[in-house]
XYZ file of C-alpha atoms in Angstrom:
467
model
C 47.200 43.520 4.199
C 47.928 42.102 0.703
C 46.537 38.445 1.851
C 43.512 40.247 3.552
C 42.316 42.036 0.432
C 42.875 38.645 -1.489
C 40.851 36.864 1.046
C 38.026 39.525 1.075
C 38.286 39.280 -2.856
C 37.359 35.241 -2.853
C 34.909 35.771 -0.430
C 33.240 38.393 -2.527
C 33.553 36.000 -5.575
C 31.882 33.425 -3.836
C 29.119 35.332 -2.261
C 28.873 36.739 -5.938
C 28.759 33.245 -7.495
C 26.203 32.400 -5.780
C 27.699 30.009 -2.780
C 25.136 30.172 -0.391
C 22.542 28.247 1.656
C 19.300 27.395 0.907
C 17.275 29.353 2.921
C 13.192 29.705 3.916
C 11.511 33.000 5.282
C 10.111 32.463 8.800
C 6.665 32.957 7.682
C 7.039 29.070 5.792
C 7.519 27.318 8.854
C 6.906 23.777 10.340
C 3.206 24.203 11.750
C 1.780 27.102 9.173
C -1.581 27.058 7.252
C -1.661 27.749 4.005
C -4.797 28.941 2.107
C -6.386 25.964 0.570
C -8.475 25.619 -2.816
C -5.329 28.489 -4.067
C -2.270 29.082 -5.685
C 0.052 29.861 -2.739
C 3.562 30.962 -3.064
C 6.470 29.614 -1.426
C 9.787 31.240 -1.760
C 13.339 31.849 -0.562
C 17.499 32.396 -0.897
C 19.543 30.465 -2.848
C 22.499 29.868 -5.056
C 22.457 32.004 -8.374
C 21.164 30.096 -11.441
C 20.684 26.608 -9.252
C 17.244 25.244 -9.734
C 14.733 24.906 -7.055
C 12.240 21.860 -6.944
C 9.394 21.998 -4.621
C 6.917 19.046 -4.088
C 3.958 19.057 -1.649
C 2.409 15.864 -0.056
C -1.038 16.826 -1.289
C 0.248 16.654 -5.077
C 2.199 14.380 -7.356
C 3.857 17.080 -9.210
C 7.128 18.916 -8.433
C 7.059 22.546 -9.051
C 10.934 23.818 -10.666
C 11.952 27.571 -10.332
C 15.589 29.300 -11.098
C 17.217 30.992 -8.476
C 17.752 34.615 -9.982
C 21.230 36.392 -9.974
C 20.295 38.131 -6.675
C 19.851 34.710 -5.107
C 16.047 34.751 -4.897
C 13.113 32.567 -6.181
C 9.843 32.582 -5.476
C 7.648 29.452 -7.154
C 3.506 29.209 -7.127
C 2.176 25.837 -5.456
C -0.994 24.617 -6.019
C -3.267 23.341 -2.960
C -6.408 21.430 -2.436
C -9.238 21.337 -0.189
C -8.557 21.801 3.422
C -6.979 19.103 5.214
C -3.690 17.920 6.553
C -1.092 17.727 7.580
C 1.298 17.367 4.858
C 4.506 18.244 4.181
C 6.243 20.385 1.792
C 9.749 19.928 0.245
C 12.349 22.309 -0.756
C 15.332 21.041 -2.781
C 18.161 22.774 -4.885
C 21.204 20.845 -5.393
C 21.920 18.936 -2.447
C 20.289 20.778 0.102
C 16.767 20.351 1.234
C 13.991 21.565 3.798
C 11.421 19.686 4.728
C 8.382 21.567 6.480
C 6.157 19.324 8.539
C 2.503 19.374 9.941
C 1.338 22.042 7.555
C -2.165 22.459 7.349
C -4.429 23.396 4.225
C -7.215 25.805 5.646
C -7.671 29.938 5.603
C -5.446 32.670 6.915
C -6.164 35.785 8.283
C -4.594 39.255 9.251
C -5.326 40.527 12.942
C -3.663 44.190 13.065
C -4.172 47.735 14.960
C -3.447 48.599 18.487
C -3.700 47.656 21.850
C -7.038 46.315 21.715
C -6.501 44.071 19.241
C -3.234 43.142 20.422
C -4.149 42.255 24.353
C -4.495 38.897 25.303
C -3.816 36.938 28.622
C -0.328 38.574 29.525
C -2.921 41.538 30.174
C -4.801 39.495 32.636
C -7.727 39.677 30.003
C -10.328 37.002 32.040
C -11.677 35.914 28.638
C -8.453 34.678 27.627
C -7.552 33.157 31.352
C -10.718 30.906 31.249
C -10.309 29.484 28.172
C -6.360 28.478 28.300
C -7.239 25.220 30.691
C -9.149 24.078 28.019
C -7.737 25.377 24.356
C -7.137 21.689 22.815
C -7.817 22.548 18.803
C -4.336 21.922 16.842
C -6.271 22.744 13.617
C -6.030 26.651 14.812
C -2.200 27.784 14.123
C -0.957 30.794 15.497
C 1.726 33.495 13.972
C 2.831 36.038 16.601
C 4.794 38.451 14.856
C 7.295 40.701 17.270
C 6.912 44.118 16.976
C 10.271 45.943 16.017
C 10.002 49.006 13.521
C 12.304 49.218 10.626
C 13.244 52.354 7.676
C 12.798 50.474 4.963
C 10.987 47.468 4.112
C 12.288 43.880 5.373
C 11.691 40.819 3.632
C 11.459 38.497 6.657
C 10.367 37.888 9.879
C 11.900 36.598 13.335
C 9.010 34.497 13.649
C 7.709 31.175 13.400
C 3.848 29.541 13.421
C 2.446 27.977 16.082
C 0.101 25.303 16.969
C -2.477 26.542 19.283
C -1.745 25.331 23.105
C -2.098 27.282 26.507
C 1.170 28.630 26.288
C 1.482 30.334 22.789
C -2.110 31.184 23.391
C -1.372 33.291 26.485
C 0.444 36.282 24.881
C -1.878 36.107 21.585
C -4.666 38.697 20.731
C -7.703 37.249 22.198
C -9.848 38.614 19.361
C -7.661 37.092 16.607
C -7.753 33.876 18.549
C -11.987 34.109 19.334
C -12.569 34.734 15.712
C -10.069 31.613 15.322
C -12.650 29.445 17.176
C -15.784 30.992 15.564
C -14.510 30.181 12.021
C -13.594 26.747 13.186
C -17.314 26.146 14.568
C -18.760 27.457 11.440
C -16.566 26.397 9.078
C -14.735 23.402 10.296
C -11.555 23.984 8.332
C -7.908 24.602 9.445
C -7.953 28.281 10.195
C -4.399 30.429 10.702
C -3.832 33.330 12.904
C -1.433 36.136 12.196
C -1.287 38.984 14.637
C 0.530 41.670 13.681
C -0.378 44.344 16.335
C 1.463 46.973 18.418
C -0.034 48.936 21.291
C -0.888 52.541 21.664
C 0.267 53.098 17.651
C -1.560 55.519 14.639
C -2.617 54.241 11.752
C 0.820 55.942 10.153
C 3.138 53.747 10.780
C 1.160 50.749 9.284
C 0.625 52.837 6.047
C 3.501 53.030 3.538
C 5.585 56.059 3.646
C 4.943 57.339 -0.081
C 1.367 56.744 0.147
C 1.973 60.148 3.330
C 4.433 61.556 1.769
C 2.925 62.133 -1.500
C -0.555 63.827 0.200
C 0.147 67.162 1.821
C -3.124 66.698 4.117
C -1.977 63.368 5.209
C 1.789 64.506 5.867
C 0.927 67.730 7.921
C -1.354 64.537 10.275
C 1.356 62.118 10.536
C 3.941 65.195 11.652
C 1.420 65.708 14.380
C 2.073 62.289 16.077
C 4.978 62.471 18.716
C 7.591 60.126 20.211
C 6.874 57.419 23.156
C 8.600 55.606 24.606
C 6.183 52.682 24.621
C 5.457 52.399 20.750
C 6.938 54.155 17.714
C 4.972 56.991 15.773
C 7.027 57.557 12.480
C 4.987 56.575 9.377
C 5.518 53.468 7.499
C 7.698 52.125 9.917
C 5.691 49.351 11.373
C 4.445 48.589 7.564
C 7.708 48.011 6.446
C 8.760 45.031 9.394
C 5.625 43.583 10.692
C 3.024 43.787 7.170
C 5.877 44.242 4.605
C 7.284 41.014 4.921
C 3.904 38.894 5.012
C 2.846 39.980 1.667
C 3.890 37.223 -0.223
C 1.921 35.031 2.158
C -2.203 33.867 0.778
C -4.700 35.116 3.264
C -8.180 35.044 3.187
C -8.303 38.897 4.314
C -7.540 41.326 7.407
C -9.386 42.519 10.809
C -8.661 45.717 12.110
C -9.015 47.827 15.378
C -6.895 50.712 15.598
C -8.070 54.327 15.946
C -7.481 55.735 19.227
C -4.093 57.170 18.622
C -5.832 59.138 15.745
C -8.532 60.843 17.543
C -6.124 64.465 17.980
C -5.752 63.630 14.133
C -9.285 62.743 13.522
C -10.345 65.054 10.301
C -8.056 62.934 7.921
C -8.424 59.422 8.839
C -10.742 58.600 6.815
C -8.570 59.640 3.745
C -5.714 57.601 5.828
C -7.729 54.368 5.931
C -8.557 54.927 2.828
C -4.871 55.076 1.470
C -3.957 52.448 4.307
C -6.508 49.466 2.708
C -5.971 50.013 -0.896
C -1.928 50.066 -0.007
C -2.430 46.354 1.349
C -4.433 45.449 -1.370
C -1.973 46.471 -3.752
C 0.865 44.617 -1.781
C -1.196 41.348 -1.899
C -2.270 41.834 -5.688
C -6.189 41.758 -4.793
C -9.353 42.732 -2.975
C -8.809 41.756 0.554
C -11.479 41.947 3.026
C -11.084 44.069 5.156
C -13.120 44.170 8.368
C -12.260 46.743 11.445
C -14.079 47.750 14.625
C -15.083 51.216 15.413
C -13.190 52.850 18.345
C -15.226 52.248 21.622
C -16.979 54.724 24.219
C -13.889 56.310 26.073
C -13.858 59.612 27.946
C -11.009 61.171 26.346
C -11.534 64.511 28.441
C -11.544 66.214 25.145
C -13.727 69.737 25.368
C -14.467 68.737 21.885
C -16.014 65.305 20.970
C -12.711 64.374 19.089
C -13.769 60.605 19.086
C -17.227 61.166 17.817
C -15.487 62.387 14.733
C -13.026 59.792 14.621
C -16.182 57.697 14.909
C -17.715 59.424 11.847
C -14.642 59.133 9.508
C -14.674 54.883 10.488
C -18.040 55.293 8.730
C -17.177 57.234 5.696
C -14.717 54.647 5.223
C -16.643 51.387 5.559
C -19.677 53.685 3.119
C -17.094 54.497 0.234
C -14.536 51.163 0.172
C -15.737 47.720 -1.474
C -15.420 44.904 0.660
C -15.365 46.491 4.063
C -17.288 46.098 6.984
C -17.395 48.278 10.640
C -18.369 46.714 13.982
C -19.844 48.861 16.897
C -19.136 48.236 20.309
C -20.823 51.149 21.531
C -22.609 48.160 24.253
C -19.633 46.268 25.033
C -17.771 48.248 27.618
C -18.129 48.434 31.358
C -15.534 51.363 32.206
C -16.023 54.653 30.143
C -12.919 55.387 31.965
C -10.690 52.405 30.764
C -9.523 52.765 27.065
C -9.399 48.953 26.725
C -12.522 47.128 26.878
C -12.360 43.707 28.283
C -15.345 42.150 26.343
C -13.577 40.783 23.088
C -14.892 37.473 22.556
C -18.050 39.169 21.530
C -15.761 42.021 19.375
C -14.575 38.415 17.827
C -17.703 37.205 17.243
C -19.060 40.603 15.764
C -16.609 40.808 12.976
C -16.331 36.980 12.268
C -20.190 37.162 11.624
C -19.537 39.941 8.887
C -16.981 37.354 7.545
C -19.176 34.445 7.235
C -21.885 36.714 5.549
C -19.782 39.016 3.489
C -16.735 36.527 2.312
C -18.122 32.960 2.946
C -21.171 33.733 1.421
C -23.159 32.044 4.730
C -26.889 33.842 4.391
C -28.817 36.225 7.132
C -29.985 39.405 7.832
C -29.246 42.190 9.882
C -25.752 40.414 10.383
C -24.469 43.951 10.311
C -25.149 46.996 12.790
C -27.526 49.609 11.422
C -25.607 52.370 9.865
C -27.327 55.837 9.267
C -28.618 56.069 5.367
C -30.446 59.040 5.176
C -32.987 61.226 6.559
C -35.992 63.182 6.057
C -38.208 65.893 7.595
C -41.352 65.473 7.784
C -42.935 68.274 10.017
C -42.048 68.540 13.114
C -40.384 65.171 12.938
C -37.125 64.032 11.433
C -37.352 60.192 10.246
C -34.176 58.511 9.621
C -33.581 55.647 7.657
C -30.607 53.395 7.908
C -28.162 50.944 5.961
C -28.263 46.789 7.230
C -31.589 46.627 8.876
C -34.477 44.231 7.908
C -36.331 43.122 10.498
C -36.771 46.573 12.540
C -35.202 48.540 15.383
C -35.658 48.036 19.110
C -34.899 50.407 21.981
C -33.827 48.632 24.720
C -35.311 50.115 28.630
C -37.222 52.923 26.960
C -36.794 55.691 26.659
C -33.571 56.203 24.104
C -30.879 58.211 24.985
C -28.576 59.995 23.765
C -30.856 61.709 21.162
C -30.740 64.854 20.189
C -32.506 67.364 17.842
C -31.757 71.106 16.533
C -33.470 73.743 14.726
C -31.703 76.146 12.106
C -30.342 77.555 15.047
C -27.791 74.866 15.918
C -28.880 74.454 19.600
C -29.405 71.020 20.307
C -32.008 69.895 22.839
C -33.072 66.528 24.092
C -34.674 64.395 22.254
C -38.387 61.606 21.947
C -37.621 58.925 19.344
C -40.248 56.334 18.343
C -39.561 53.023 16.345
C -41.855 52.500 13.202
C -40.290 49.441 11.563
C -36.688 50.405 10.007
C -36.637 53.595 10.638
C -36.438 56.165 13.493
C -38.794 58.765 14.031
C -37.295 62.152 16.088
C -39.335 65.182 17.537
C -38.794 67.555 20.436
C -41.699 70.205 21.854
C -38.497 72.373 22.592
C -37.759 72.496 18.268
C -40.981 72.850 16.037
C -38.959 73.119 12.863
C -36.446 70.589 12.996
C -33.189 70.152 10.801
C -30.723 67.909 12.493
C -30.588 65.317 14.315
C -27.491 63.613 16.244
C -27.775 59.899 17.964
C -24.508 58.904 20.149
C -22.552 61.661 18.939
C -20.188 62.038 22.208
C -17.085 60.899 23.402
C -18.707 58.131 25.795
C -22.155 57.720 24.369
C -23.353 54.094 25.391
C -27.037 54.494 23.580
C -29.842 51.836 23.594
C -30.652 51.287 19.954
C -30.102 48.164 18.744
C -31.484 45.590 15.993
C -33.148 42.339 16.349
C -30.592 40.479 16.844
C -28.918 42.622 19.244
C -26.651 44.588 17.009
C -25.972 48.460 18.446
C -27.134 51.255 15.872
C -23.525 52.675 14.806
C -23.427 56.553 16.358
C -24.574 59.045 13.806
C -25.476 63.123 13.047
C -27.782 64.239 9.947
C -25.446 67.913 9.995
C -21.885 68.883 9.078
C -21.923 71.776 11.537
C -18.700 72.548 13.874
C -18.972 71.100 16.996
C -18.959 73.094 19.930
């Protein structure tokens, strides 16, 4: 027993002293891109007090750090213009990691649920037709797995990927069709992380103490219950599959996730809210941060639950900087199928608010119409709306799903005429109008679009209870 205690004693010294392997996280990996024309950080486990020395191919200089007395280090490396590949190097004493075929170009952040996370394993046919010919190797790929942890973890089980058939196969399609749009437009190295998990709320990708600390948002999050096919606790999926990322440069994030809300639907907006500006705060700085609204579903609800959810996605791309909401209200062929199968054009939707909004590439009516206001002008109500220049165009006349009510809160059918940007709304059945509601159902798939194509998002002028 005596010799055992010793034993454990010198092995505590020497874990203590600092004896220990110089180690990477996953997320620096052979393969990775890493945000070019930046200050990128690369950093590790080591022996206490041993210096670090990190040289990039790119660079002459060598970039020194200390090991701290927990064993960390983290050092800031300079990059270029995009290009590659290079190498970066990773030395402390006599031990030294070499990572190869890295790639200076942009990273982004695919996260939500199931429909951004469903690729060809789900027999998506988009996906299927393009593996035979996916030859690009300046398109990397990070698949993180989905486990959920208590508390936050500092790495990852997984490694980047250089895009082939194979690794392409169980990616999210949209991550990897926005992939290829920025590579057409922008011909630079672009890197994929998709950090996605079927069927989950936007909880458990939210820290805990940002819940925790809102009674509103706590009483929601208690309302989400156990499955066995995802986990439902909050923070939990922050903490293992975002957490550990943070210290990685990206460009900014995509989001689709909103369908495990809907029963939860009067907060989310105050979620998302709390959700974005906790990323932002992990990665020091104003990501983008670009989501999809939830599709046309028939969730059998005797309320419209998801027209609500729908309406607190726009409250929360109208009140947060640097945000931007794409409607899909036109892009699904099964009312009664939750997951669309159309996602290279969901990918191309929210790439083209990337390449306005972030890359600065010009155009108009990039964006789908959102409502802006409205007034009443007789028996008429004329609504006005957010993102539109070049007017609005109802496609097979008449439009549907377009309704209009009275002070009496009965809504009736409704004739809408186009003059320019704006909408104009009158019924024979209401001769004193005061609200108006476009799309506002479960399922709506209306016919308003812009010029380009773009649905009008679904909208109602009133804040009555729906019946």
């Amino acid at each position: 027993m005596i010799h055992k205690l010793r034993l454990l004693t010198i092995l505590l010294f020497l874990s203590l002293a600092g004896y220990s392997q110089l180690r990477l996280p996953h997320v620096l990996s052979d393969n990775m891109v890493l945000q070019r024309n930046s200050t990128v950080q690369v950093w590790g486990w080591g022996r206490a007090a041993s210096t670090v020395a990190i040289t990039a191919s790119w660079s002459k200089d060598t970039v020194r750090t200390v090991i701290d007395g927990g064993g960390t280090w983290r050092a800031e490396l300079p990059t270029i213009e995009a290009g590659g590949p290079y190498t970066v190097s990773v030395e402390s004493g006599n031990q030294k990691i070499t990572l190869q075929n890295l790639l200076l170009g942009d990273v982004w952040l695919c996260s939500g649920q199931s429909n951004m996370e469903w690729g060809g394993e789900q027999n998506l046919k988009e996906i299927l037709d393009e593996l035979p010919q996916v030859n690009d190797n300046q398109i990397r790929l990070l698949q993180v797995s989905r486990y959920a942890a208590d508390y936050p973890q500092e790495d990852i089980t997984d490694s980047w990927q250089v895009l082939n058939a194979e690794n392409l196969r169980s990616f999210s399609a949209i991550g990897y069709f926005i992939a290829k749009e920025f590579r057409k437009e922008l011909n630079v190295p672009i890197g994929i992380i998709n950090a996605s998990w079927g069927g989950t709320p936007a909880e458990v990708w939210t820290p805990s103490y940002y819940i925790n600390n809102d009674s509103r948002l706590l009483e929601a999050s208690e309302k989400q219950t156990a499955a066995s096919f995802r986990p439902h606790r909050k923070g939990v999926l922050w903490n293992s599959m975002i957490y550990p990322l943070k210290n990685l440069k990206i460009s900014g994030a995509f989001w689709y996730q909103g369908e495990s809300n809907v029963g939860t639907w009067s907060s989310y907006d105050q979620l998302m809210q709390n959700l974005i500006a906790s990323w932002r705060t992990a990665w020091n700085e104003t990501l983008p941060f670009y989501f999809v609204q939830i599709a046309p579903f028939n969730y059998n609800n005797k309320t419209a639950l998801a027209s609500l959810l729908r309406e607190q996605q726009l409250k929360t791309v109208q009140a947060v900087p640097e945000t931007g909401m794409v409607v899909v209200s036109d892009l699904v062929d099964n009312v009664a199928d939750i997951h669309p199968i159309q996602k290279r054009a969901v990918a191309q939707r929210l790439a083209a608010i990337a390449l306005h909004d972030h890359y600065q590439k010009k155009g108009q009516d990039y964006k789908s119409p959102l409502y802006k206001s409205h007034e009443i002008k007789g028996k008429t109500i004329v609504v006005d709306f957010d993102f539109l220049s070049n007017g609005l165009v109802i496609k097979d006349a008449p439009l549907t799903d377009i309704y209009i009510a009275g002070a009496d809160q009965v809504f009736h059918p409704a004739k809408a005429a186009v003059q320019g940007n704006k909408l104009v709304v009158s019924s024979t059945e209401v001769s004193a109008p005061v609200a108006v509601r476009f799309g506002f159902s479960e399922s709506a798939m209306p016919n308003l679009f812009n010029s380009k194509g773009l649905p009008v998002a679904p909208f109602r002028t009133d804040n009555w209870i729906l019946k």
